[in-house]
Coordinates of C-alpha atoms in Angstrom, one line a residue:
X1427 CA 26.8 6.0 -25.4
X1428 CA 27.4 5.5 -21.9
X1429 CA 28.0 1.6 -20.5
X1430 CA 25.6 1.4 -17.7
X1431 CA 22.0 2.8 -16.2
X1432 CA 22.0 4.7 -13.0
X1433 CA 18.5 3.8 -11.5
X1434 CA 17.3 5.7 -8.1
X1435 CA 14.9 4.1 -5.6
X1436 CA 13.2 6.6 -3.2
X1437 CA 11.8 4.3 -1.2
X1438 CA 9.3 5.0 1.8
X1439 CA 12.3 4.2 4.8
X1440 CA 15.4 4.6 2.2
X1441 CA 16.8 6.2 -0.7
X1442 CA 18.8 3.9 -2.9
X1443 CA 20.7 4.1 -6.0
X1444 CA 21.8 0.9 -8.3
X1445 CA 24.4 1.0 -11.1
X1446 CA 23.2 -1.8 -13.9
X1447 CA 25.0 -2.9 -16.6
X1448 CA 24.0 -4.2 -20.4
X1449 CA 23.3 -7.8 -18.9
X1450 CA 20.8 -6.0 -16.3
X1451 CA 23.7 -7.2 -13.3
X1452 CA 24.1 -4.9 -10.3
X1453 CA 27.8 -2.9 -10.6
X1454 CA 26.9 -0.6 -7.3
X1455 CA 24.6 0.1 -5.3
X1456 CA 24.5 3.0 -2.3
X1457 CA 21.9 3.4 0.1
X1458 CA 20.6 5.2 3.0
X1459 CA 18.0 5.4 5.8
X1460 CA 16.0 9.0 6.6
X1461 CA 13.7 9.9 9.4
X1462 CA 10.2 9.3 10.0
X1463 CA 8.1 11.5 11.1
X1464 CA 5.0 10.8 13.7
X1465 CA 3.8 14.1 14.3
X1466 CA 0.6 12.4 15.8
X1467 CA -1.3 8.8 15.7
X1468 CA -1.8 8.2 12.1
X1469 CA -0.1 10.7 10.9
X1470 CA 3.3 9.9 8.5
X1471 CA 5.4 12.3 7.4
X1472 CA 8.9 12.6 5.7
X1473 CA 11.2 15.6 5.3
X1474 CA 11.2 16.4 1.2
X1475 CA 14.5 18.0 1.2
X1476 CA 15.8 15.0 3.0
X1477 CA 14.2 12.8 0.4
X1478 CA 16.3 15.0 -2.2
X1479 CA 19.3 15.1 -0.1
X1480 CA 20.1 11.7 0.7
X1481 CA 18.7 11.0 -3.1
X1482 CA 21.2 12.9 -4.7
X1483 CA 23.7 11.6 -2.0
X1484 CA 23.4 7.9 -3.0
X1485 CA 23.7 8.7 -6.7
X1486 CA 26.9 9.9 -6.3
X1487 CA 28.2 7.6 -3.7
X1488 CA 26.6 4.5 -6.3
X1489 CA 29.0 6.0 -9.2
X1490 CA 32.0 6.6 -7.2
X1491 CA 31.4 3.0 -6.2
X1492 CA 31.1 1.8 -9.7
X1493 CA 34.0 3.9 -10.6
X1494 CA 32.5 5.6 -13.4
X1495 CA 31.6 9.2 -14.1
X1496 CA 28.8 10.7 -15.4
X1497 CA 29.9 10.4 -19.6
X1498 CA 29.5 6.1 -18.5
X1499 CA 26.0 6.4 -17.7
X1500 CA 23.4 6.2 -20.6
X1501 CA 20.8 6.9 -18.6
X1502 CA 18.8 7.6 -15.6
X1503 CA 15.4 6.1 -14.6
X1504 CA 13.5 7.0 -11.5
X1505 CA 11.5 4.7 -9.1
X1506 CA 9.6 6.1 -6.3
X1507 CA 7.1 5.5 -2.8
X1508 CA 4.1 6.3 -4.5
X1509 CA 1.0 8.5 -3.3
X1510 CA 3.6 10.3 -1.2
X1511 CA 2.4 14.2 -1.5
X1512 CA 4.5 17.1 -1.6
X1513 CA 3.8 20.7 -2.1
X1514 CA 6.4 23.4 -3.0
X1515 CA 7.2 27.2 -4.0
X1516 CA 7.9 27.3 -7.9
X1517 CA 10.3 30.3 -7.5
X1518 CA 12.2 29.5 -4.2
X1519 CA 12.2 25.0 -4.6
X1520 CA 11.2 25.1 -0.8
X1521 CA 8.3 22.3 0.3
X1522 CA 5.4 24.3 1.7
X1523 CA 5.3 21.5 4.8
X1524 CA 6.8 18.1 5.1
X1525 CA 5.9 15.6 2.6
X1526 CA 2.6 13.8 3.8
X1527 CA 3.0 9.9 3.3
X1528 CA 1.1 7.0 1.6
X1529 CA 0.6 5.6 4.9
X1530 CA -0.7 8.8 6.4
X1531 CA -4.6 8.9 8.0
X1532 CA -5.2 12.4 8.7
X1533 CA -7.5 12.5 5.8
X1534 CA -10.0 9.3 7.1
X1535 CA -12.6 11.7 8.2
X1536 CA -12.7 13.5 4.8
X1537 CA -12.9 10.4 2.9
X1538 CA -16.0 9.0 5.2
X1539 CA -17.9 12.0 4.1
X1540 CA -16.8 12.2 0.8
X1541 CA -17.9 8.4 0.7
X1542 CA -21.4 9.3 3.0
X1543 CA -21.8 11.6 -0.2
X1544 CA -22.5 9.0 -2.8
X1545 CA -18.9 9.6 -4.9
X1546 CA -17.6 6.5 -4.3
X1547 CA -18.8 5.2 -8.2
X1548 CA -17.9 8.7 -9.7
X1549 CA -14.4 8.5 -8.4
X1550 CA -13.8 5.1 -9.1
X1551 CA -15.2 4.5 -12.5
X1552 CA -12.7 7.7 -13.2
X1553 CA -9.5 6.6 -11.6
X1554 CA -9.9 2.7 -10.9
X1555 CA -9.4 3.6 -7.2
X1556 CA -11.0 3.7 -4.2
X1557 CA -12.1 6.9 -1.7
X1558 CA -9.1 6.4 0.8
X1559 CA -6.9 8.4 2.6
X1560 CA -4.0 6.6 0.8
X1561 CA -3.8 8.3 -2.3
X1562 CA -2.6 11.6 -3.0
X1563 CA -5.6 14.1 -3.8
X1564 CA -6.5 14.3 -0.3
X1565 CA -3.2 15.0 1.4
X1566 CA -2.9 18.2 -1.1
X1567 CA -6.3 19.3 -0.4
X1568 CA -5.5 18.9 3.5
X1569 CA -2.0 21.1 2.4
X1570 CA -4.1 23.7 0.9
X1571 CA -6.4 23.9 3.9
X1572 CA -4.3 23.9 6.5
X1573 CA -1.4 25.6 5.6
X1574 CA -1.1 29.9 6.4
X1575 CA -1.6 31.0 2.6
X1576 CA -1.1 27.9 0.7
X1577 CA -4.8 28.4 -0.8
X1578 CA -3.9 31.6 -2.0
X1579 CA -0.6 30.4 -3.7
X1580 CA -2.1 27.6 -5.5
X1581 CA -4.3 29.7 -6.9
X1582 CA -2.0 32.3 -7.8
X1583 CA -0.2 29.9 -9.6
X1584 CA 2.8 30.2 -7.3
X1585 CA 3.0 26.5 -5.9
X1586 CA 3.9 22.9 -8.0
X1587 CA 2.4 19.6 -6.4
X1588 CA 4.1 16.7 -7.0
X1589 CA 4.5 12.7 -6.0
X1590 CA 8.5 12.3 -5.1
X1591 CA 9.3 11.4 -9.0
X1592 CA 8.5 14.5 -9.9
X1593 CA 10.1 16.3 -6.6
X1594 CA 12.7 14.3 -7.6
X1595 CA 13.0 15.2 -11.7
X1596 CA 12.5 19.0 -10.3
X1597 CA 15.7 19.1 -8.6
X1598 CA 17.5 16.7 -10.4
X1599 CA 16.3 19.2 -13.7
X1600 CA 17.6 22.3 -11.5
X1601 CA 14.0 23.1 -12.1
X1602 CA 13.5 22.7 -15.6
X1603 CA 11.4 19.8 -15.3
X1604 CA 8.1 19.8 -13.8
X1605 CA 6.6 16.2 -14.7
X1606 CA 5.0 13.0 -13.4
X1607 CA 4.8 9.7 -15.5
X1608 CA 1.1 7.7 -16.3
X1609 CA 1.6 5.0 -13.4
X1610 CA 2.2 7.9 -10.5
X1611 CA -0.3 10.0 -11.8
X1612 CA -2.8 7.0 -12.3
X1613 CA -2.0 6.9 -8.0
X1614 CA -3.4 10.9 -7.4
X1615 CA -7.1 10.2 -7.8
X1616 CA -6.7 13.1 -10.0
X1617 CA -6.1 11.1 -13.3
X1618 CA -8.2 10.1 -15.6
X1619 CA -7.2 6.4 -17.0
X1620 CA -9.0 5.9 -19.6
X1621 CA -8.7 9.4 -21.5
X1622 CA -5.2 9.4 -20.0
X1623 CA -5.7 12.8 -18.4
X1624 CA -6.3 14.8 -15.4
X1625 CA -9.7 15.2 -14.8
X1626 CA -11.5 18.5 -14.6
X1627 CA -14.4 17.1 -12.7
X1628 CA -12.2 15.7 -10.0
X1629 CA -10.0 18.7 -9.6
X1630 CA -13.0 20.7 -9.4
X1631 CA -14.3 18.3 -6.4
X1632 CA -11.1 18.2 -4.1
X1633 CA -10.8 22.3 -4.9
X1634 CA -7.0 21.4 -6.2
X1635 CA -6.0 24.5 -9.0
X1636 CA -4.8 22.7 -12.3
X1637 CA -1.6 25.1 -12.6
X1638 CA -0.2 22.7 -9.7
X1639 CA -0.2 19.9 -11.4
X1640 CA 2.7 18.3 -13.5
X1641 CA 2.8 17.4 -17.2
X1642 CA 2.1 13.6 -17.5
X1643 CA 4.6 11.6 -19.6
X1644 CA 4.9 8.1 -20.5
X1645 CA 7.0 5.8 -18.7
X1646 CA 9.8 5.2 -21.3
X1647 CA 11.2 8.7 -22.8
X1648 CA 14.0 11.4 -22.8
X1649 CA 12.3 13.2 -20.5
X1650 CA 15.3 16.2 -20.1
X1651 CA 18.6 15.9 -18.7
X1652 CA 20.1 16.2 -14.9
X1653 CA 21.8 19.3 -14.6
X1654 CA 25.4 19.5 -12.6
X1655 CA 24.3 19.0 -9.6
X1656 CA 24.9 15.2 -9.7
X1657 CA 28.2 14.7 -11.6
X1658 CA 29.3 17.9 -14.0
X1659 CA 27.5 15.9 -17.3
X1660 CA 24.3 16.4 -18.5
X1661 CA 22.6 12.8 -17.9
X1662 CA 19.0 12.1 -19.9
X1663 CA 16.5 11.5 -17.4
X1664 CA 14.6 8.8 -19.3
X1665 CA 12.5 6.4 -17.2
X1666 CA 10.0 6.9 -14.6
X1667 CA 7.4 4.6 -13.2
X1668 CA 5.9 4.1 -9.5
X1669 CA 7.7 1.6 -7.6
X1670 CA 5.0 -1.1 -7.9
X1671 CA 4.5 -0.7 -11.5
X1672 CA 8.6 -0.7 -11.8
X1673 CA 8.9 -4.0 -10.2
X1674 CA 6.2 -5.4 -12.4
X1675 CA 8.1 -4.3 -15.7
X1676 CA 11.5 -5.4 -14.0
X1677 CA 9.7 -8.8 -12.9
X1678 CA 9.7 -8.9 -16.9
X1679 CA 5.5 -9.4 -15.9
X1680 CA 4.8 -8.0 -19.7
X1681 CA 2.1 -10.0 -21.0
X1682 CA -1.2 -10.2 -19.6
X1683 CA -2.0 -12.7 -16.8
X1684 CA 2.1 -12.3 -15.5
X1685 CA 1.8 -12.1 -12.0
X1686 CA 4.3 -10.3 -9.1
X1687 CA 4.5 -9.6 -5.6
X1688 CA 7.0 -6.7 -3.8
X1689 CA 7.5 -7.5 0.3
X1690 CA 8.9 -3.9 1.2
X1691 CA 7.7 -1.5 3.7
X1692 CA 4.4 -2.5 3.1
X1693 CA 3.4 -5.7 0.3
X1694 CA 1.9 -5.0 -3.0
X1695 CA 1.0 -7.6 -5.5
X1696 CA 0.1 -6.4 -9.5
X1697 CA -1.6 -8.2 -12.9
X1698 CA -0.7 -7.6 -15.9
X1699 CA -4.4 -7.3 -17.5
X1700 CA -3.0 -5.7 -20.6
X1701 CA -4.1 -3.4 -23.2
X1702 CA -7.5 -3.2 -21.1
X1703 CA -8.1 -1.7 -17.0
X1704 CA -10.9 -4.7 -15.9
X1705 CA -12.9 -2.6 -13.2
X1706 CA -12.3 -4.7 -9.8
X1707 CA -15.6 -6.5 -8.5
X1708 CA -13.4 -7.6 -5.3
X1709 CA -11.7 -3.9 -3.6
X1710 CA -9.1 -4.6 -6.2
X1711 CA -8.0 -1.4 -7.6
X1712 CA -7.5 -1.0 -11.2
X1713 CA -4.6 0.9 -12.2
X1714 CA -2.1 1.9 -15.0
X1715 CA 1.1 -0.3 -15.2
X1716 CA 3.0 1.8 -17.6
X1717 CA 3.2 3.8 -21.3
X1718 CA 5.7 3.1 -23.8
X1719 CA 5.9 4.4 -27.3
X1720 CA 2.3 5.2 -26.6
X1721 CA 0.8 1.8 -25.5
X1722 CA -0.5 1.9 -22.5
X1723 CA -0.9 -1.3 -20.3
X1724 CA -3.0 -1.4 -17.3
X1725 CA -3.1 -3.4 -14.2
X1726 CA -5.0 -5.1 -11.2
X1727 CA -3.5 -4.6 -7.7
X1728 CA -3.9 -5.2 -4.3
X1729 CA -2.0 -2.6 -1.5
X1730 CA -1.1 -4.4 1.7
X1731 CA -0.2 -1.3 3.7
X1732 CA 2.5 -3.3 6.6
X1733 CA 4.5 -5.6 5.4
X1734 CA 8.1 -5.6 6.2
X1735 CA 7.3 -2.6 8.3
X1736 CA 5.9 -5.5 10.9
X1737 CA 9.6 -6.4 11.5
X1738 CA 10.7 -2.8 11.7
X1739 CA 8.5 -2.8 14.7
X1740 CA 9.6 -6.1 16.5
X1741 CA 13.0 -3.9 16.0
X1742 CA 12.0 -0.2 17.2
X1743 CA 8.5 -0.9 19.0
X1744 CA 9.0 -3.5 20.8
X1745 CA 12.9 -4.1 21.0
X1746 CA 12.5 -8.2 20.7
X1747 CA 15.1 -8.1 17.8
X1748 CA 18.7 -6.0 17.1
X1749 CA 18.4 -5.8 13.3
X1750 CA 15.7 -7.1 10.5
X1751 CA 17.2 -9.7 9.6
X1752 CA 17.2 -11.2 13.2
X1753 CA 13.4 -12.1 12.6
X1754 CA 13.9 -15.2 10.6
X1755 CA 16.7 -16.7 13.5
X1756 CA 14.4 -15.8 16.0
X1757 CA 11.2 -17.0 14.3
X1758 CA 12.9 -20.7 13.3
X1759 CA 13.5 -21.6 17.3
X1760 CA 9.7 -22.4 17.6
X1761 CA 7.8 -25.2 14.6
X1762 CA 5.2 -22.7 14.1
X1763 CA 2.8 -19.7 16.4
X1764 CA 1.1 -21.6 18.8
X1765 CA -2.3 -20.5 18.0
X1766 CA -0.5 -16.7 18.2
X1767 CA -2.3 -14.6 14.8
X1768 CA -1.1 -10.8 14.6
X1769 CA -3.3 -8.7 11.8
X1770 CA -0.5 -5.1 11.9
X1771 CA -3.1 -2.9 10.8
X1772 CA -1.5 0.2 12.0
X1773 CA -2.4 2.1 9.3
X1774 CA -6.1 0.8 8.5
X1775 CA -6.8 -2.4 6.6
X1776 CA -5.8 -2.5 2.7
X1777 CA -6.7 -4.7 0.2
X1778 CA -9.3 -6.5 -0.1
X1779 CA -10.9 -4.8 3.1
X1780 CA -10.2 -1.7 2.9
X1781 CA -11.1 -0.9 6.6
X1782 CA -9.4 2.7 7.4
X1783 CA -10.2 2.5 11.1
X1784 CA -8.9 -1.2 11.6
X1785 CA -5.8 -1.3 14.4
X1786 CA -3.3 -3.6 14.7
X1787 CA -4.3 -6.8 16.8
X1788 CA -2.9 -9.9 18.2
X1789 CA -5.0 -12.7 19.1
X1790 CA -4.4 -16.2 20.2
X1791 CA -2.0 -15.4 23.1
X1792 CA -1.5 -17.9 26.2
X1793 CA 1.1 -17.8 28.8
X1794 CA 3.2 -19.9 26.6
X1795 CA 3.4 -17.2 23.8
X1796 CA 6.8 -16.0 23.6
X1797 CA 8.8 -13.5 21.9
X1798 CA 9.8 -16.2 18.9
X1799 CA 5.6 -17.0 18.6
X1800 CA 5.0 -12.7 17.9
X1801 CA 8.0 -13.1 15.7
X1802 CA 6.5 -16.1 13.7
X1803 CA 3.0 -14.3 13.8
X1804 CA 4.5 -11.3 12.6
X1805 CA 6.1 -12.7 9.4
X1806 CA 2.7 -15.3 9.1
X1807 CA 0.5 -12.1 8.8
X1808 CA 2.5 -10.8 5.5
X1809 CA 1.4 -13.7 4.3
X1810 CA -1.8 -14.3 5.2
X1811 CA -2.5 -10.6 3.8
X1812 CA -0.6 -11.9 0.3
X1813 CA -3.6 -14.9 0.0
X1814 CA -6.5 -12.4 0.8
X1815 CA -5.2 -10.7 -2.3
X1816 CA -4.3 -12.7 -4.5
X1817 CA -7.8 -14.6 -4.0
X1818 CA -9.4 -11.2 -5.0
X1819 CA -7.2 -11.1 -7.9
X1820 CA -8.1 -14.5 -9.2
X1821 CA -11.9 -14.0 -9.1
X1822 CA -11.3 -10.6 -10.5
X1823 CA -9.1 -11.9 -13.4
X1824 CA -11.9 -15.2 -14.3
X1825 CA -8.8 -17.8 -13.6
X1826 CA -6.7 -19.3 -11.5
X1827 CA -3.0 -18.1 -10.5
X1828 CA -0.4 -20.9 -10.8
X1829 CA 2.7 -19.0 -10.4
X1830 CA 3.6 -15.8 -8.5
X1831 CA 6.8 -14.2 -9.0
X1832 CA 8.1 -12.3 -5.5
X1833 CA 10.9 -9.8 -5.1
X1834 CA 12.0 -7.2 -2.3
X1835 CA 13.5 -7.5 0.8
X1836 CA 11.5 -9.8 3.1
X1837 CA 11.9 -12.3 0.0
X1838 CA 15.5 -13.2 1.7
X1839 CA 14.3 -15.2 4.4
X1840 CA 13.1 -18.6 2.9
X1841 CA 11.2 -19.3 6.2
X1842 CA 8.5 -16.7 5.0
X1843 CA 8.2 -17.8 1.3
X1844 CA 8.2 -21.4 2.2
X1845 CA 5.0 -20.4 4.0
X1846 CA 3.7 -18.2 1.6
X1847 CA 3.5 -21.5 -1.0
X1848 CA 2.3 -23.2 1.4
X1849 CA -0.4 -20.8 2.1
X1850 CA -1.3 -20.4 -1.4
X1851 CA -0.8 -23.5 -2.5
X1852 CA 0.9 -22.9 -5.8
X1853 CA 4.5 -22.2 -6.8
X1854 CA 6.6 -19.0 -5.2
X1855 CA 9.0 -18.0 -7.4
X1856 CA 12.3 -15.9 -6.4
X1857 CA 14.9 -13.8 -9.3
X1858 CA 18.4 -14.1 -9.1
X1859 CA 17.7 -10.3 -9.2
X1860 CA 15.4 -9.3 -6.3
X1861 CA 15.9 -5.5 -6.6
X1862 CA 13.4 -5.4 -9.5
X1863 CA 11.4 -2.3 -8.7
X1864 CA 14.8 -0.5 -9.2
X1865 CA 16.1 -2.9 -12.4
X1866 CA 11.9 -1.8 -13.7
X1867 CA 13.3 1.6 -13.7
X1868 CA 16.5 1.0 -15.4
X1869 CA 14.5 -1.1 -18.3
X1870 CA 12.3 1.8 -19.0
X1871 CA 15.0 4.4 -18.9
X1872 CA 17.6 2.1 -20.9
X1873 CA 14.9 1.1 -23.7
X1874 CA 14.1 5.1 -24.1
X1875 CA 18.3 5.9 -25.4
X1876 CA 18.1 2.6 -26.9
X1877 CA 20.6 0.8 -24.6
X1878 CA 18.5 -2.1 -25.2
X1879 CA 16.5 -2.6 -28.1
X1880 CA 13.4 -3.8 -27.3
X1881 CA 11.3 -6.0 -24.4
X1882 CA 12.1 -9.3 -25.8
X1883 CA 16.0 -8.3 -25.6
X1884 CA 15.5 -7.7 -22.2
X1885 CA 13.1 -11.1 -21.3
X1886 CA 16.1 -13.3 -21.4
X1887 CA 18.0 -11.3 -18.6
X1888 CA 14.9 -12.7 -16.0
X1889 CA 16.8 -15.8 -13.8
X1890 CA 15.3 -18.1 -11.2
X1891 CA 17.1 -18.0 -7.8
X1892 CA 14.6 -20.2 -5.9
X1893 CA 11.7 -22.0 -6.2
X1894 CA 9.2 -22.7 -3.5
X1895 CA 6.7 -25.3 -3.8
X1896 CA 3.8 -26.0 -1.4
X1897 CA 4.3 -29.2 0.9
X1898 CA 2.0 -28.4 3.6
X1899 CA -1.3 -30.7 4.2
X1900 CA -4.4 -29.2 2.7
X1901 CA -6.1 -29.9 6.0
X1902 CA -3.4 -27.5 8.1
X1903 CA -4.0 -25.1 5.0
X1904 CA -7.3 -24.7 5.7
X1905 CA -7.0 -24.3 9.4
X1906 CA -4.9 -21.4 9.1
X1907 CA -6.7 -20.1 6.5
X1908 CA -9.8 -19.8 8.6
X1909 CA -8.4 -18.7 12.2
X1910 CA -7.0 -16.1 10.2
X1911 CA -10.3 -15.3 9.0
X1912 CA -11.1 -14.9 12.6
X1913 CA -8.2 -12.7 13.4
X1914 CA -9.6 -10.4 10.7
X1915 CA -12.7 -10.0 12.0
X1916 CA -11.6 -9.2 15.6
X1917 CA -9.4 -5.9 14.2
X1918 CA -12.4 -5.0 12.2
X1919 CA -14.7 -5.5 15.6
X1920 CA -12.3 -3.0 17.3
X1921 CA -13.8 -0.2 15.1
X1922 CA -17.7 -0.9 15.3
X1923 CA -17.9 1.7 18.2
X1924 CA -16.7 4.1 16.0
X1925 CA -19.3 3.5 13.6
X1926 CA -22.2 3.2 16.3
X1927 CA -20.6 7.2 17.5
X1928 CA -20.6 8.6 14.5

């Protein structure tokens, strides 16, 4: 058997590729950037041959980096941007139109009736989710409307719909393979998660033909092997879970109560609720964590939609900083925002609000405010979204939180997480290992081949970096808690004209 676990990251800004070895260390990693696409306010789009291309890219570049060929890798598991919709020709492999993105709004209108309509209980005692433009239902019945022909396809059994795992175990396959795992397809409003299938009723409602869909799998399992196109060996694709869930298995969050939150492009914190999905009395949404050797475990979470994308946009929109990393220098030079609070709603309002016509607003600002006080509010607001949810989660779960495990990028700058136990007034703790969505992958493929025995093999590999404790006076707390409570309520104002012209 091979020494190491190749595990791929498609990202929602990057595609990435990590090399792991037995003790779960990183050997290589390869990464790269890919373009955006804005083809009109709210919309999100990204090129899916791009996605493959730049996938497939670092994979290679991560082994020639590692110095190993294909016969040293056991295995390869698959973490992906989730709710991401793409729609392509069975015969030809060609995307019909440019993957539509989780962030993507085009669909608000269509979820406002849909919600006007009374479904909202129907869907979500189905799927644990809400009616949002999020999810991945929507964007392939807005494909199948709009697109010359697409309707005609689908139903001719011509076109495959996928989220980028199974784009991604398509090409990787040469087009043998034509899955999805339980945690992506528990993201389509589509799936069923309590009979573990897709859902007749719901297909029937967004008009979506079931001979698009893809087999659903577990998480953990030989699924089929990559063929040639990445190294000339014939790898066994053998993990795949959504990038949240991923994190949560490589957080090592596997018994019930375990508790993790991923700062990437935008910030999404899960709970382990175990053998059981607890419907969400708080806009949680209840979800599937992951399936192995036929147990299924299920999950609370709460989606912040911009996180670390707030410091992309100090970078690009607004040009105050060079590079991301910047933020945290240029945040430091002032002791806190001056009163300055920024709620980045720029694509609607998440968790627990789940406002899809909120903007992003800044409120607060004097003459004084400077570049280093919309810096400081920037990083604040991940934050302050991170308490709104984990609140939810605690009054959804009957008991308090006293530890929250963090990974991703933004988890770097110790001025943030500082703040964030401050915040939440309980203990912030960072691995040793903060690329966990991708290590979540290359547990689940590397316990399928039997590269590692079992969980508890794995448990001990899970190492403490930094802790933060809170130090910050309750009294402070509380004020910050509540102006941003005001903040909130002054991006949701923006949209009550809409409602009143509806």
């Amino acid at each position: 058997m091979g020494k190491y676990i190749l595990s791929l990251d498609q990202g929602t800004t990057s595609s990435r590729a990590i090399v792991f070895d037995h003790q779960g260390s990183i050997i290589a990693t390869a990464q790269k950037e890919f373009k955006q696409i804005f083809p009109q306010p709210g919309w999100v789009e990204h090129d899916a041959m791009e996605i493959w291309t730049s996938q497939a890219s670092v994979a290679a570049e991560a082994l020639l980096k590692a110095r190993i060929s294909g016969d040293n890798v056991a295995a390869i598991g698959i973490t992906n941007q989730r709710e991401t919709t793409i729609v392509w020709d069975r015969k030809t492999g060609k995307p019909i139109h440019n993957a539509i993105v989780w962030q993507d709004r085009r669909t608000a209108a269509y979820c406002d009736e849909l919600k006007k309509s009374g479904r909202e209980d129907f869907i979500k005692n189905k799927t644990g989710l809400r009616i949002d433009a999020y999810f991945s239902a929507t964007k392939v019945k807005w494909l199948l409307d709009n697109i010359p022909g697409a309707r005609q396809r689908a139903e001719n059994g011509e076109l495959a719909f996928g989220t980028v795992d199974s784009w991604l175990t398509w090409n990787f396959s040469n087009s043998q393979l034509h899955i999805t795992d339980v945690s992506n397809a528990s993201r389509t409003l589509l799936f069923n998660i309590h009979d573990m299938k897709w859902d007749e009723e719901l297909l029937s409602l967004f008009n979506i033909p079931a001979s698009m869909l893809p087999e659903v799998k577990s998480s953990s399992e030989v699924y089929g092997y990559s063929e040639a196109n990445l190294t000339p060996y014939r790898i066994p694709i053998a993990g795949i879970a959504g990038d949240q869930q991923a994190a949560l298995f490589g957080q090592l969050c596997t018994a019930p109560g375990m508790i993790k939150n991923t700062y990437g492009t935008g910030c999404f914190m899960v709970l382990n609720t175990g053998d059981k999905p607890i419907p969400s009395q708080n806009n949680l949404l209840t979800t599937v964590a992951w399936q192995i050797n036929g147990k299924t475990t299920y999950a609370l979470e709460g989606s912040i939609f911009i996180g670390g994308a707030v410091v992309q946009w100090l970078r690009d929109g607004l040009g105050i900083i060079r590079h991301s990393a910047d933020v945290e220098k240029l945040a430091a030079t002032v002791p806190h925002s001056d009163g300055v609070y920024f709620v980045p709603a720029f694509a609607g309002l998440g968790a627990p609000y789940w406002n899809q016509h909120a903007r992003g607003t800044m409120v607060g600002l004097t003459r004084g405010s400077g570049a280093a006080h919309v810096a400081r509010a920037a990083l604040d607001s991940i934050a302050f979204q991170t308490m709104d949810v984990l609140k939810a989660m605690e009054r959804d779960a009957g008991m308090p939180i006293t530890e929250l495990r963090v990974d991703g990028g933004a988890t770097r700058n110790n001025l943030l997480m500082q703040f964030q136990a401050d915040l939440l007034q309980i203990r912030v703790v960072r691995p040793v290992i903060t690329e966990t969505t991708a290590l979540g992958a290359a547990y689940l493929a590397g316990l399928a081949v039997g590269f590692w025995d079992n969980i508890d093999s794995i448990a001990a590999q899970w190492k403490i970096d930094a802790t933060f404790d809170p130090s910050m006076d309750p009294q402070q707390q509380s004020k910050y808690c509540k102006d941003w409570k005001r903040a909130i309520r002054a991006a949701q104002a923006w949209t009550e004209d809409d409602d009143e012209n509806a």
